[in-house]
C-alpha positions in Angstrom: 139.9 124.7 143.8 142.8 123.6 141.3 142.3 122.5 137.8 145.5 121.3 135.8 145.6 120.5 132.3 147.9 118.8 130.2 147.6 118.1 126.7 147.9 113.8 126.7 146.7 110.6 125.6 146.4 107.8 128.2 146.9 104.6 127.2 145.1 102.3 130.2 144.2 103.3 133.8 147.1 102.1 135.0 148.9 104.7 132.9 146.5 107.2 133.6 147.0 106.8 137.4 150.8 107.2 137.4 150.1 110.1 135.9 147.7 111.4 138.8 150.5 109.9 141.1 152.8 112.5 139.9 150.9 115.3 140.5 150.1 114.2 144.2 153.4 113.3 145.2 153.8 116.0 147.7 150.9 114.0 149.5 153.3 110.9 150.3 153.6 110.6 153.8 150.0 111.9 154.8 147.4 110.5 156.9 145.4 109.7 153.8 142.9 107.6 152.2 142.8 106.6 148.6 139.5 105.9 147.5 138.6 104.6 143.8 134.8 104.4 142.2 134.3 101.3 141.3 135.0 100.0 138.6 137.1 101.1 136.0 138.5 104.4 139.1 139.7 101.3 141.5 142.3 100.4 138.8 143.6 104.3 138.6 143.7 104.6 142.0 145.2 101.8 143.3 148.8 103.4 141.2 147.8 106.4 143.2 147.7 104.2 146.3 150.9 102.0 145.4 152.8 106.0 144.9 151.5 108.1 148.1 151.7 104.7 150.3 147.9 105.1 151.2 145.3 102.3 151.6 142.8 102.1 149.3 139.4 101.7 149.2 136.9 101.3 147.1 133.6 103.6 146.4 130.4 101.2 145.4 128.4 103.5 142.9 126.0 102.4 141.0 124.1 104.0 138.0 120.9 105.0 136.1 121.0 105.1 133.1 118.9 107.5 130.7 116.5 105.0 128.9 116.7 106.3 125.5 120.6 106.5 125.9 122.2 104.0 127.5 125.5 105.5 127.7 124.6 108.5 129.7 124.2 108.8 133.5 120.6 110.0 134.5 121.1 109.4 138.4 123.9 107.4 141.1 122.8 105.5 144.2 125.4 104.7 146.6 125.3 103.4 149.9 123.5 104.5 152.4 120.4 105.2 149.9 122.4 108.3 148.9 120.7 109.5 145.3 122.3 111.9 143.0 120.4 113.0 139.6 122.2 114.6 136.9 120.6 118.1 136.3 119.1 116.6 133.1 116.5 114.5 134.1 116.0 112.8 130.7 112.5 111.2 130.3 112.5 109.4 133.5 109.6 110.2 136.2 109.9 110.7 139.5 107.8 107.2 140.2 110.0 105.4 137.5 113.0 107.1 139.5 112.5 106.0 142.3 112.0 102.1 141.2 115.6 101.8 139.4 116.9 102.8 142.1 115.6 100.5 144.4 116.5 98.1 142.0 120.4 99.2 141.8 120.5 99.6 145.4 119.3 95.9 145.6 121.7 95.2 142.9 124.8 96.7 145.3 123.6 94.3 148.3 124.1 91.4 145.7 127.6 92.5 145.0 128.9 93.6 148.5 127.5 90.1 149.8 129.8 88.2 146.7 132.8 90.4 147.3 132.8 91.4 151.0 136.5 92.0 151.5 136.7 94.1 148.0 134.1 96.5 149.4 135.2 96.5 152.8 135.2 99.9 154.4 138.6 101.5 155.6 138.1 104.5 158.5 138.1 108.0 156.7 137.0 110.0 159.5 139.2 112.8 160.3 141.7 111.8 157.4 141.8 113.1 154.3 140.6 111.2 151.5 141.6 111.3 147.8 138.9 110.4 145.5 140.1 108.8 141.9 137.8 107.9 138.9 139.2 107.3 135.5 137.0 109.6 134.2 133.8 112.0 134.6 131.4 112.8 132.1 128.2 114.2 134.3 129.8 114.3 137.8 126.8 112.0 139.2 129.1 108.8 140.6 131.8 111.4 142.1 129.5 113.3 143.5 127.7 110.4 145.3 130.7 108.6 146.4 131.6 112.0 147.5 128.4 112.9 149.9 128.9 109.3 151.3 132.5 109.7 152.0 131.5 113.3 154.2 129.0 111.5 155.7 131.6 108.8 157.0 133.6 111.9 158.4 136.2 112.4 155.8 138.1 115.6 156.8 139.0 116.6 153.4 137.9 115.3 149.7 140.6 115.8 147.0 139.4 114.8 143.8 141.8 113.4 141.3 141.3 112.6 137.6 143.1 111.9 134.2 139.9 113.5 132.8 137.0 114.9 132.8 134.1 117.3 131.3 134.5 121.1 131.6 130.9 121.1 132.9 131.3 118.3 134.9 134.2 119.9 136.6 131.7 122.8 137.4 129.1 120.7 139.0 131.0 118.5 141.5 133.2 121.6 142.9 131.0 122.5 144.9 131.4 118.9 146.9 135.2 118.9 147.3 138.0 120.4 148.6 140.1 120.6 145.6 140.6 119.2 142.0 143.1 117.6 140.3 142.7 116.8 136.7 144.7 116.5 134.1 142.9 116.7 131.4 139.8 119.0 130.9 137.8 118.4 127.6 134.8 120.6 126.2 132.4 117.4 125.6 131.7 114.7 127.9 131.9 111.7 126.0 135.0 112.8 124.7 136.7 111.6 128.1 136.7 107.7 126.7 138.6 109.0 123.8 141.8 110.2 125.6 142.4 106.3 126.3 144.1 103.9 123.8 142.6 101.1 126.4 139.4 101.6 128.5 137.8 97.7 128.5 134.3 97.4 131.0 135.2 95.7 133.9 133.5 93.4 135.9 133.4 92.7 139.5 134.9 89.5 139.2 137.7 91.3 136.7 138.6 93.8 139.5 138.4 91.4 142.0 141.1 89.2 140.1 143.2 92.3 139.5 143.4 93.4 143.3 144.0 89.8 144.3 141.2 89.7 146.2 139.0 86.1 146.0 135.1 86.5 146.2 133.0 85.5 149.5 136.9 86.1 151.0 135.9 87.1 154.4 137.4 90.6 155.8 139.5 90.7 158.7 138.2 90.6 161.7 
């Protein structure tokens, strides 16, 4: 595994992603998948797309948040009732687990059903498959998106990021192939600070930015 670090200040994901583009150029012509965690990685990784020539897809994660603070990730669910805790459980119990995560898998149905062709699944078996988030303060999504991206046969997992946590680097190596990231920083929520723009999107938002329509059928 490869960790690069630069000292810079992103000013959207757009940005951020042309940046990653850079450092993956020597993976233009490959038989290669770009995939994006939804939402805010989609938008990074469709530069990374647009650079390398790739398709892109689009990893549904959704999260679970630590009651007490909202802004950390206690557990991902993903499809195929893949579960990932963070290794800090927070005050959640196993039964109370197991319940938001029913509900956010429930929640995913909802969204997959009102944008079917954004969350449409491209092949990844036996290709390599470039993962891209805009950024990663426990590892949980990434490493979700990442167990359900071996389990659809990916050959290879590179992940790719403007930044991330030093620890959160640490616990998602173990689940890839190789890193890219750009930026590593000693606390996790200081990830959000390296962008000058980094608005919540909704479906609907990335929908409209991918010019995708919702309920637009995927091809047959």
């Amino acid at each position: 595994m490869t960790l690069t670090e630069e000292s810079m200040q992103f000013w959207d994901r757009r940005q951020a992603g042309q940046a990653l583009a850079g450092r993956l150029s020597t993976l233009h012509g490959t038989d290669l998948v770009v995939v994006g965690v939804a939402r805010g990685g989609v938008l990074v990784a469709r530069e990374v797309a647009t650079s390398l020539g790739a398709p892109l897809d689009v990893a549904l994660v959704g999260r679970i948040k630590e009651p007490d603070r909202p802004g950390t990730t206690l557990a991902a669910v993903a499809e195929g009732g893949v579960l990932v805790v963070a290794g800090r459980r927070g005050r959640v119990n196993p039964a109370g687990l197991r319940t938001q995560a029913s509900r956010v898998r429930a929640e995913l149905a909802t969204r997959t059903a009102a944008f079917p062709r954004l969350f449409w699944r491209k092949p990844v078996s036996g290709r390599a498959v470039i993962l891209v988030d805009d950024g990663i303060t426990t590892g949980t999504t990434v490493r979700a998106a990442a167990r359900v991206l071996r389990a659809r046969g990916a050959a290879g997992i590179v992940l790719a990021v403007p930044v991330a946590s030093i620890e959160a680097l640490e616990t998602v190596s173990a689940e890839l192939d190789h890193v890219v990231c750009l930026r590593r920083q000693p606390w996790p929520q200081a990830a959000r600070n390296l962008y000058n723009e980094l608005p919540p999107l909704s479906d609907e938002a990335l929908a409209a930015a991918l010019g995708v329509r919702p309920a637009e059928a995927v091809p047959a």
